[in-house]
């Protein structure tokens, strides 16, 4: 499976959203460090501003930027646009392999586009399954489609590898690598330690909330839009009524999220509703916080590295390892349950200590190097 005679195999790494960019920038660097491959990057820019923040800190200059984000576009419109635009990129670049990540519409449509041209696909963060095609929606099906086409599956954990084996993926095609988010986290933490200026934008709010129990919040999941978001907002507002608690919440720009949070919490003195933070600032926020309240996939994986309890505002998770290790807990979008569990962690030192153990079920920071080695091997690169 090497490239055209005498040429280095061309590997095209594709992504489009903030979490994909965070988890793929270390892979791009590892492939380039490995050598012997012509590594290119194409972005759909399914998220525009959030993606650009990561490209900058991740030091990635895309070879192709399709700039496909449009306000209010439907899943059909975005899918169609990715499929037709991406086909041209593949025809133009003629890669020997495409690498996709995770479970976005970019992942699924780039995979299909590659399949139509019989270009092999490697799937990073393969094998995550909730078992429910409507939660997370549409991610569960996005990643199943990617999994059914890929010939190299980079599973972050043994559990993810087991899910692939149960779907009859041959074990020779599965690599248990760890999750590349831990590589990104370690690299960014080191950058911030070497240059604190990179994350100094939180200094003011950190001083203001210094003597309080600090809750860091993120919320953006599509299946929580509507009642779920309102319940999350009400729960946080209730928690922030306490004088000894403060909340820092970088609010996702999605129109189903921001207006709800601003209407419910805009005037509360103990709540800082911020613009989305770039990755170095968000890493600093996770380090500062006592407790993480989130519906994000990535934050569930990052939280345990900091030894911070994570309350997961979802009914199911495809990341059971944190729950099994006791560092994360599912609380759904039940207002009272969120308030009760967060209050317990804030007030009961024993309950807090039981969850606040630094633990890395998701990786050791070397996932990208393992992926680069496997790709090189698949293409006969010495
Ligand atoms: N993140 C960030 N800034 C923020 C909020 C989150 O850089 O203001 C990072 C976070 O550290 C994690 C990723 O974004 O790595 C998660 O993205 P998101 O929650 O949008 O998506 P998911 O992980 O649920 O797919």
CSV table of C-alpha atoms and ligand atoms in Angstrom, one decimal:
chain,number,residue,atom,x,y,z
A,1,UNK,CA,0.0,0.0,0.0
A,2,UNK,CA,2.8,2.4,-0.7
A,3,UNK,CA,2.5,5.6,-2.9
A,4,UNK,CA,3.0,5.9,-6.6
A,5,UNK,CA,6.3,4.5,-7.7
A,6,UNK,CA,9.2,6.2,-6.0
A,7,UNK,CA,7.0,8.7,-4.2
A,8,UNK,CA,6.3,9.1,-0.5
A,9,UNK,CA,2.8,8.0,0.3
A,10,UNK,CA,0.5,11.0,0.5
A,11,UNK,CA,-1.5,11.1,3.8
A,12,UNK,CA,-4.4,13.5,3.9
A,13,UNK,CA,-5.6,14.4,7.4
A,14,UNK,CA,-9.1,15.9,7.4
A,15,UNK,CA,-11.2,17.6,10.1
A,16,UNK,CA,-13.6,20.4,10.6
A,17,UNK,CA,-14.6,21.2,14.2
A,18,UNK,CA,-12.8,22.4,17.3
A,19,UNK,CA,-12.6,19.0,19.1
A,20,UNK,CA,-11.4,17.2,16.0
A,21,UNK,CA,-8.7,19.9,15.5
A,22,UNK,CA,-7.6,19.5,19.1
A,23,UNK,CA,-7.4,15.8,18.7
A,24,UNK,CA,-5.8,15.8,15.2
A,25,UNK,CA,-3.1,18.5,15.5
A,26,UNK,CA,-0.8,16.1,17.5
A,27,UNK,CA,-1.4,13.4,14.8
A,28,UNK,CA,-0.3,15.8,12.0
A,29,UNK,CA,2.9,16.6,13.9
A,30,UNK,CA,3.6,12.9,14.7
A,31,UNK,CA,3.2,11.9,11.1
A,32,UNK,CA,5.6,14.7,10.0
A,33,UNK,CA,8.1,13.8,12.7
A,34,UNK,CA,7.9,10.1,11.7
A,35,UNK,CA,9.0,11.1,8.2
A,36,UNK,CA,8.8,9.3,4.9
A,37,UNK,CA,5.2,10.5,4.2
A,38,UNK,CA,3.8,13.5,2.4
A,39,UNK,CA,1.4,14.8,5.0
A,40,UNK,CA,-1.3,17.2,3.9
A,41,UNK,CA,-4.2,18.8,5.9
A,42,UNK,CA,-7.6,19.7,4.6
A,43,UNK,CA,-10.3,21.3,6.8
A,44,UNK,CA,-14.0,21.7,6.1
A,45,UNK,CA,-14.2,24.5,8.8
A,46,UNK,CA,-17.6,23.0,9.9
A,47,UNK,CA,-16.8,25.3,12.9
A,48,UNK,CA,-15.0,28.5,11.7
A,49,UNK,CA,-13.8,30.6,14.7
A,50,UNK,CA,-13.5,27.7,17.1
A,51,UNK,CA,-11.4,25.8,14.5
A,52,UNK,CA,-9.1,28.8,13.8
A,53,UNK,CA,-8.3,29.1,17.5
A,54,UNK,CA,-7.0,25.6,17.5
A,55,UNK,CA,-5.1,25.8,14.2
A,56,UNK,CA,-3.2,28.6,15.6
A,57,UNK,CA,-2.2,27.1,18.9
A,58,UNK,CA,-1.7,23.7,17.2
A,59,UNK,CA,0.6,25.3,14.6
A,60,UNK,CA,-1.3,23.8,11.7
A,61,UNK,CA,-1.6,25.6,8.4
A,62,UNK,CA,-4.1,23.7,6.3
A,63,UNK,CA,-3.3,22.9,2.6
A,64,UNK,CA,-7.0,23.2,1.8
A,65,UNK,CA,-9.6,25.2,3.7
A,66,UNK,CA,-13.2,24.6,2.4
A,67,UNK,CA,-14.7,27.2,4.7
A,68,UNK,CA,-18.1,25.5,4.7
A,69,UNK,CA,-19.7,26.9,7.8
A,70,UNK,CA,-22.9,28.8,7.2
A,71,UNK,CA,-25.2,30.2,9.8
A,72,UNK,CA,-28.2,28.0,10.6
A,73,UNK,CA,-27.4,25.3,7.9
A,74,UNK,CA,-29.2,22.0,8.3
A,75,UNK,CA,-27.5,18.6,8.7
A,76,UNK,CA,-28.6,17.8,5.1
A,77,UNK,CA,-27.2,21.1,3.7
A,78,UNK,CA,-23.8,20.7,5.5
A,79,UNK,CA,-23.6,17.0,4.6
A,80,UNK,CA,-24.2,17.7,0.9
A,81,UNK,CA,-21.8,20.6,0.8
A,82,UNK,CA,-19.0,18.5,2.4
A,83,UNK,CA,-19.6,15.6,0.1
A,84,UNK,CA,-19.5,17.6,-3.1
A,85,UNK,CA,-16.7,19.9,-2.1
A,86,UNK,CA,-14.5,17.2,-0.6
A,87,UNK,CA,-14.7,15.0,-3.7
A,88,UNK,CA,-12.9,17.7,-5.6
A,89,UNK,CA,-10.2,17.9,-3.0
A,90,UNK,CA,-9.6,14.2,-3.3
A,91,UNK,CA,-9.5,14.3,-7.1
A,92,UNK,CA,-7.0,17.1,-6.9
A,93,UNK,CA,-4.7,15.8,-4.2
A,94,UNK,CA,-5.0,12.0,-5.0
A,95,UNK,CA,-4.0,10.9,-1.5
A,96,UNK,CA,-2.9,7.4,-0.8
A,97,UNK,CA,-4.8,7.5,2.5
A,98,UNK,CA,-7.2,9.7,4.3
A,99,UNK,CA,-7.3,10.1,8.1
A,100,UNK,CA,-10.5,11.2,9.8
A,101,UNK,CA,-11.4,11.6,13.4
A,102,UNK,CA,-14.3,10.7,15.6
A,103,UNK,CA,-17.9,11.3,14.8
A,104,UNK,CA,-18.8,14.6,13.1
A,105,UNK,CA,-20.5,15.2,9.8
A,106,UNK,CA,-17.1,16.0,8.4
A,107,UNK,CA,-15.9,12.5,9.5
A,108,UNK,CA,-18.8,10.7,7.9
A,109,UNK,CA,-18.9,12.7,4.6
A,110,UNK,CA,-15.2,12.7,4.1
A,111,UNK,CA,-15.2,8.9,4.7
A,112,UNK,CA,-17.9,8.4,2.1
A,113,UNK,CA,-16.2,10.7,-0.4
A,114,UNK,CA,-13.0,8.6,0.1
A,115,UNK,CA,-14.9,5.4,-0.2
A,116,UNK,CA,-16.4,6.4,-3.6
A,117,UNK,CA,-12.8,6.8,-4.8
A,118,UNK,CA,-11.6,3.6,-3.1
A,119,UNK,CA,-9.1,5.6,-1.1
A,120,UNK,CA,-8.3,3.8,2.2
A,121,UNK,CA,-9.5,5.5,5.4
A,122,UNK,CA,-7.9,5.4,8.9
A,123,UNK,CA,-10.3,6.3,11.7
A,124,UNK,CA,-8.8,8.0,14.8
A,125,UNK,CA,-10.9,7.7,18.0
A,126,UNK,CA,-12.5,4.6,16.5
A,127,UNK,CA,-14.9,2.3,18.3
A,128,UNK,CA,-16.8,4.7,20.7
A,129,UNK,CA,-20.4,3.5,20.9
A,130,UNK,CA,-23.3,4.5,23.1
A,131,UNK,CA,-25.6,1.9,21.5
A,132,UNK,CA,-28.2,4.6,20.9
A,133,UNK,CA,-28.3,6.2,17.4
A,134,UNK,CA,-30.2,9.2,18.8
A,135,UNK,CA,-27.7,9.9,21.7
A,136,UNK,CA,-25.4,11.4,20.8
A,137,UNK,CA,-27.1,12.4,17.6
A,138,UNK,CA,-26.0,12.3,14.9
A,139,UNK,CA,-22.6,11.3,16.1
A,140,UNK,CA,-23.3,7.6,16.8
A,141,UNK,CA,-24.2,7.0,13.2
A,142,UNK,CA,-21.4,9.3,11.9
A,143,UNK,CA,-18.8,7.1,13.6
A,144,UNK,CA,-20.4,3.8,12.7
A,145,UNK,CA,-20.3,4.8,9.0
A,146,UNK,CA,-16.6,5.8,9.4
A,147,UNK,CA,-15.9,2.5,11.2
A,148,UNK,CA,-17.6,0.4,8.5
A,149,UNK,CA,-15.4,1.9,5.7
A,150,UNK,CA,-12.0,2.3,7.5
A,151,UNK,CA,-9.3,-0.3,7.2
A,152,UNK,CA,-7.2,1.1,10.1
A,153,UNK,CA,-9.0,1.7,13.4
A,154,UNK,CA,-7.2,3.7,16.1
A,155,UNK,CA,-9.2,2.8,19.2
A,156,UNK,CA,-8.4,5.0,22.2
A,157,UNK,CA,-9.1,2.3,24.8
A,158,UNK,CA,-9.5,-1.5,25.0
A,159,UNK,CA,-13.2,-1.0,25.5
A,160,UNK,CA,-13.4,0.8,22.2
A,161,UNK,CA,-11.4,-2.0,20.5
A,162,UNK,CA,-13.8,-4.6,22.0
A,163,UNK,CA,-16.8,-2.7,20.5
A,164,UNK,CA,-15.1,-2.9,17.1
A,165,UNK,CA,-14.3,-6.6,17.5
A,166,UNK,CA,-18.0,-7.2,18.4
A,167,UNK,CA,-18.8,-5.6,15.0
A,168,UNK,CA,-16.5,-8.1,13.3
A,169,UNK,CA,-13.7,-5.7,12.6
A,170,UNK,CA,-10.6,-7.9,12.3
A,171,UNK,CA,-8.2,-7.6,15.2
A,172,UNK,CA,-5.3,-7.0,12.8
A,173,UNK,CA,-7.0,-3.7,11.7
A,174,UNK,CA,-7.4,-2.4,15.3
A,175,UNK,CA,-4.7,-0.5,17.2
A,176,UNK,CA,-5.3,0.5,20.8
A,177,UNK,CA,-3.4,3.8,20.9
A,178,UNK,CA,-4.8,5.9,23.7
A,179,UNK,CA,-6.7,9.1,22.9
A,180,UNK,CA,-4.8,11.8,21.1
A,181,UNK,CA,-6.6,14.4,23.3
A,182,UNK,CA,-4.2,13.5,26.1
A,183,UNK,CA,-1.3,14.3,23.7
A,184,UNK,CA,-2.9,17.6,22.9
A,185,UNK,CA,-3.4,18.3,26.6
A,186,UNK,CA,0.1,17.5,27.6
A,187,UNK,CA,1.6,19.5,24.7
A,188,UNK,CA,-0.6,22.5,25.5
A,189,UNK,CA,0.0,22.3,29.3
A,190,UNK,CA,3.8,22.4,28.6
A,191,UNK,CA,3.4,25.4,26.3
A,192,UNK,CA,1.4,27.3,29.0
A,193,UNK,CA,3.9,26.4,31.7
A,194,UNK,CA,6.7,27.7,29.5
A,195,UNK,CA,4.7,30.8,28.5
A,196,UNK,CA,2.0,31.7,31.0
A,197,UNK,CA,1.0,34.7,28.9
A,198,UNK,CA,-0.7,32.2,26.6
A,199,UNK,CA,-3.5,31.7,29.2
A,200,UNK,CA,-3.3,35.0,31.2
A,201,UNK,CA,-6.7,36.2,30.0
A,202,UNK,CA,-8.3,34.4,33.0
A,203,UNK,CA,-6.2,36.2,35.6
A,204,UNK,CA,-8.8,38.8,36.5
A,205,UNK,CA,-11.7,36.4,36.9
A,206,UNK,CA,-9.4,34.0,38.9
A,207,UNK,CA,-8.6,36.7,41.4
A,208,UNK,CA,-12.3,37.7,41.7
A,209,UNK,CA,-13.3,34.1,42.5
A,210,UNK,CA,-10.2,33.1,44.4
A,211,UNK,CA,-11.9,32.2,47.7
A,212,UNK,CA,-14.8,30.3,46.2
A,213,UNK,CA,-15.5,26.7,45.1
A,214,UNK,CA,-15.1,27.0,41.3
A,215,UNK,CA,-17.2,25.1,38.9
A,216,UNK,CA,-16.2,25.1,35.2
A,217,UNK,CA,-19.1,24.5,32.8
A,218,UNK,CA,-19.5,23.6,29.1
A,219,UNK,CA,-22.7,22.7,27.3
A,220,UNK,CA,-23.4,22.3,23.7
A,221,UNK,CA,-24.9,18.9,22.9
A,222,UNK,CA,-27.6,18.9,20.2
A,223,UNK,CA,-29.7,16.4,22.1
A,224,UNK,CA,-29.7,18.8,25.1
A,225,UNK,CA,-31.1,21.7,23.1
A,226,UNK,CA,-34.4,23.0,24.4
A,227,UNK,CA,-35.6,21.7,27.8
A,228,UNK,CA,-32.2,20.1,28.6
A,229,UNK,CA,-30.3,23.4,28.1
A,230,UNK,CA,-32.9,25.3,30.3
A,231,UNK,CA,-32.6,22.7,33.0
A,232,UNK,CA,-28.8,23.0,32.9
A,233,UNK,CA,-29.1,26.8,33.1
A,234,UNK,CA,-31.5,26.6,36.1
A,235,UNK,CA,-29.2,24.1,37.9
A,236,UNK,CA,-26.2,26.4,37.5
A,237,UNK,CA,-28.1,29.4,38.5
A,238,UNK,CA,-29.2,27.6,41.7
A,239,UNK,CA,-25.6,26.5,42.5
A,240,UNK,CA,-24.4,30.1,41.9
A,241,UNK,CA,-26.8,31.4,44.5
A,242,UNK,CA,-24.4,30.2,47.1
A,243,UNK,CA,-21.9,32.9,48.2
A,244,UNK,CA,-19.1,30.4,48.4
A,245,UNK,CA,-19.5,29.1,44.8
A,246,UNK,CA,-18.5,30.7,41.5
A,247,UNK,CA,-19.0,29.5,38.0
A,248,UNK,CA,-16.9,30.1,34.9
A,249,UNK,CA,-18.8,29.1,31.7
A,250,UNK,CA,-17.3,29.7,28.3
A,251,UNK,CA,-20.5,29.7,26.4
A,252,UNK,CA,-20.8,27.9,23.0
A,253,UNK,CA,-21.9,30.3,20.3
A,254,UNK,CA,-24.7,28.0,19.1
A,255,UNK,CA,-28.0,29.9,19.0
A,256,UNK,CA,-29.6,27.1,21.0
A,257,UNK,CA,-27.2,27.6,23.8
A,258,UNK,CA,-26.1,31.2,24.3
A,259,UNK,CA,-29.5,33.0,24.6
A,260,UNK,CA,-30.7,30.4,27.2
A,261,UNK,CA,-27.6,30.9,29.4
A,262,UNK,CA,-27.6,34.7,29.1
A,263,UNK,CA,-31.3,34.9,29.9
A,264,UNK,CA,-31.0,32.7,33.0
A,265,UNK,CA,-27.6,33.7,34.4
A,266,UNK,CA,-26.7,37.0,32.7
A,267,UNK,CA,-27.1,39.1,35.9
A,268,UNK,CA,-25.6,36.8,38.4
A,269,UNK,CA,-22.5,38.1,40.2
A,270,UNK,CA,-20.9,34.7,40.9
A,271,UNK,CA,-21.2,33.6,37.2
A,272,UNK,CA,-18.8,34.6,34.5
A,273,UNK,CA,-20.3,33.8,31.1
A,274,UNK,CA,-17.4,34.0,28.7
A,275,UNK,CA,-16.8,33.7,25.0
A,276,UNK,CA,-15.4,30.3,24.0
A,277,UNK,CA,-11.9,30.0,25.3
A,278,UNK,CA,-9.0,29.1,23.2
A,279,UNK,CA,-7.4,25.8,24.2
A,280,UNK,CA,-4.6,27.2,26.4
A,281,UNK,CA,-7.1,29.2,28.4
A,282,UNK,CA,-9.5,26.3,28.6
A,283,UNK,CA,-6.7,24.0,29.9
A,284,UNK,CA,-5.9,26.7,32.5
A,285,UNK,CA,-9.6,26.8,33.5
A,286,UNK,CA,-9.7,23.0,34.0
A,287,UNK,CA,-6.6,23.2,36.2
A,288,UNK,CA,-8.2,26.1,38.3
A,289,UNK,CA,-11.6,24.5,38.7
A,290,UNK,CA,-12.7,22.3,41.6
A,291,UNK,CA,-15.4,20.6,39.6
A,292,UNK,CA,-16.2,20.2,35.9
A,293,UNK,CA,-19.8,20.2,34.8
A,294,UNK,CA,-20.1,19.3,31.1
A,295,UNK,CA,-21.9,17.5,28.3
A,296,UNK,CA,-18.7,17.5,26.2
A,297,UNK,CA,-16.9,14.4,25.0
A,298,UNK,CA,-13.4,15.9,25.1
A,299,UNK,CA,-13.8,17.4,28.6
A,300,UNK,CA,-14.8,14.0,30.0
A,301,UNK,CA,-11.5,12.7,28.7
A,302,UNK,CA,-9.4,15.6,29.9
A,303,UNK,CA,-10.9,16.1,33.4
A,304,UNK,CA,-9.5,12.9,34.9
A,305,UNK,CA,-5.9,14.0,33.9
A,306,UNK,CA,-6.4,17.0,36.2
A,307,UNK,CA,-7.8,14.9,39.0
A,308,UNK,CA,-11.0,16.9,38.8
A,309,UNK,CA,-14.5,15.3,39.3
A,310,UNK,CA,-16.5,15.5,36.2
A,311,UNK,CA,-20.3,15.5,36.3
A,312,UNK,CA,-21.6,14.6,32.8
A,313,UNK,CA,-24.8,16.2,31.8
A,314,UNK,CA,-25.9,13.4,29.5
A,315,UNK,CA,-28.1,10.3,29.8
A,316,UNK,CA,-25.6,8.0,28.2
A,317,UNK,CA,-21.9,8.2,27.5
A,318,UNK,CA,-19.7,6.4,25.0
A,319,UNK,CA,-16.8,7.0,27.4
A,320,UNK,CA,-17.5,4.6,30.2
A,321,UNK,CA,-13.9,4.4,31.4
A,322,UNK,CA,-14.1,7.6,33.5
A,323,UNK,CA,-17.4,6.4,35.1
A,324,UNK,CA,-15.9,3.0,35.8
A,325,UNK,CA,-12.8,4.6,37.3
A,326,UNK,CA,-15.0,6.7,39.6
A,327,UNK,CA,-13.8,10.1,38.3
A,328,UNK,CA,-16.9,10.9,36.3
A,329,UNK,CA,-20.6,10.5,37.0
A,330,UNK,CA,-23.7,10.8,34.7
A,331,UNK,CA,-26.2,13.3,35.9
A,332,UNK,CA,-28.3,13.8,32.8
A,333,UNK,CA,-30.1,17.1,32.4
A,334,UNK,CA,-32.2,16.7,35.6
A,335,UNK,CA,-31.9,20.0,37.3
A,336,UNK,CA,-32.3,18.6,40.8
A,337,UNK,CA,-29.8,15.8,40.3
A,338,UNK,CA,-27.2,18.2,38.9
A,339,UNK,CA,-27.7,20.5,41.9
A,340,UNK,CA,-27.6,17.6,44.4
A,341,UNK,CA,-24.5,15.9,43.0
A,342,UNK,CA,-22.6,19.2,42.6
A,343,UNK,CA,-23.6,20.3,46.1
A,344,UNK,CA,-22.4,17.0,47.6
A,345,UNK,CA,-19.0,17.4,45.9
A,346,UNK,CA,-18.7,21.0,47.1
A,347,UNK,CA,-19.7,20.2,50.7
A,348,UNK,CA,-18.5,16.7,51.4
A,349,UNK,CA,-14.7,16.4,51.4
A,350,UNK,CA,-14.8,12.6,51.5
A,351,UNK,CA,-17.2,12.4,48.4
A,352,UNK,CA,-14.9,14.9,46.7
A,353,UNK,CA,-11.7,13.0,47.4
A,354,UNK,CA,-13.3,9.8,46.2
A,355,UNK,CA,-13.7,11.3,42.8
A,356,UNK,CA,-10.8,13.6,42.6
A,357,UNK,CA,-8.1,11.2,41.7
A,358,UNK,CA,-5.7,12.0,38.9
A,359,UNK,CA,-6.2,9.1,36.5
A,360,UNK,CA,-5.7,8.7,32.8
A,361,UNK,CA,-7.9,5.9,31.5
A,362,UNK,CA,-7.8,7.7,28.1
A,363,UNK,CA,-4.1,7.7,27.3
A,364,UNK,CA,-0.5,8.4,28.1
A,365,UNK,CA,0.3,11.2,25.7
A,366,UNK,CA,1.8,8.9,23.1
A,367,UNK,CA,-1.3,8.0,21.0
A,368,UNK,CA,-0.3,10.1,18.0
A,369,UNK,CA,3.2,8.5,17.7
A,370,UNK,CA,1.5,5.0,17.7
A,371,UNK,CA,-0.9,6.1,15.0
A,372,UNK,CA,2.0,7.6,12.9
A,373,UNK,CA,3.9,4.3,13.2
A,374,UNK,CA,0.9,2.2,12.2
A,375,UNK,CA,0.2,4.4,9.2
A,376,UNK,CA,3.8,4.3,8.1
A,377,UNK,CA,3.8,0.5,8.4
A,378,UNK,CA,0.6,0.2,6.4
A,379,UNK,CA,2.3,2.1,3.6
A,380,UNK,CA,5.6,0.3,3.7
A,381,UNK,CA,7.5,3.3,5.1
A,382,UNK,CA,10.8,2.2,6.7
B,1,LIG,N1,-12.7,23.5,24.8
B,1,LIG,C1,-12.0,24.7,24.5
B,1,LIG,N2,-12.6,25.9,24.8
B,1,LIG,C2,-13.8,26.0,25.4
B,1,LIG,C3,-14.5,24.8,25.7
B,1,LIG,C4,-13.9,23.6,25.3
B,1,LIG,O1,-10.9,24.7,23.9
B,1,LIG,O2,-14.2,27.1,25.7
B,1,LIG,C5,-12.1,22.2,24.4
B,1,LIG,C6,-12.0,21.1,25.4
B,1,LIG,O3,-10.8,21.2,26.2
B,1,LIG,C7,-12.1,19.9,24.6
B,1,LIG,C8,-12.9,20.3,23.4
B,1,LIG,O4,-12.9,21.7,23.3
B,1,LIG,O5,-10.9,19.4,24.2
B,1,LIG,C9,-14.3,19.8,23.5
B,1,LIG,O6,-15.0,20.3,22.4
B,1,LIG,P1,-16.6,20.3,22.4
B,1,LIG,O7,-17.1,20.2,23.9
B,1,LIG,O8,-17.1,21.4,21.6
B,1,LIG,O9,-16.9,18.9,21.7
B,1,LIG,P2,-17.0,17.4,22.0
B,1,LIG,O10,-15.8,17.0,22.8
B,1,LIG,O11,-18.2,17.2,22.9
B,1,LIG,O12,-17.1,16.7,20.7
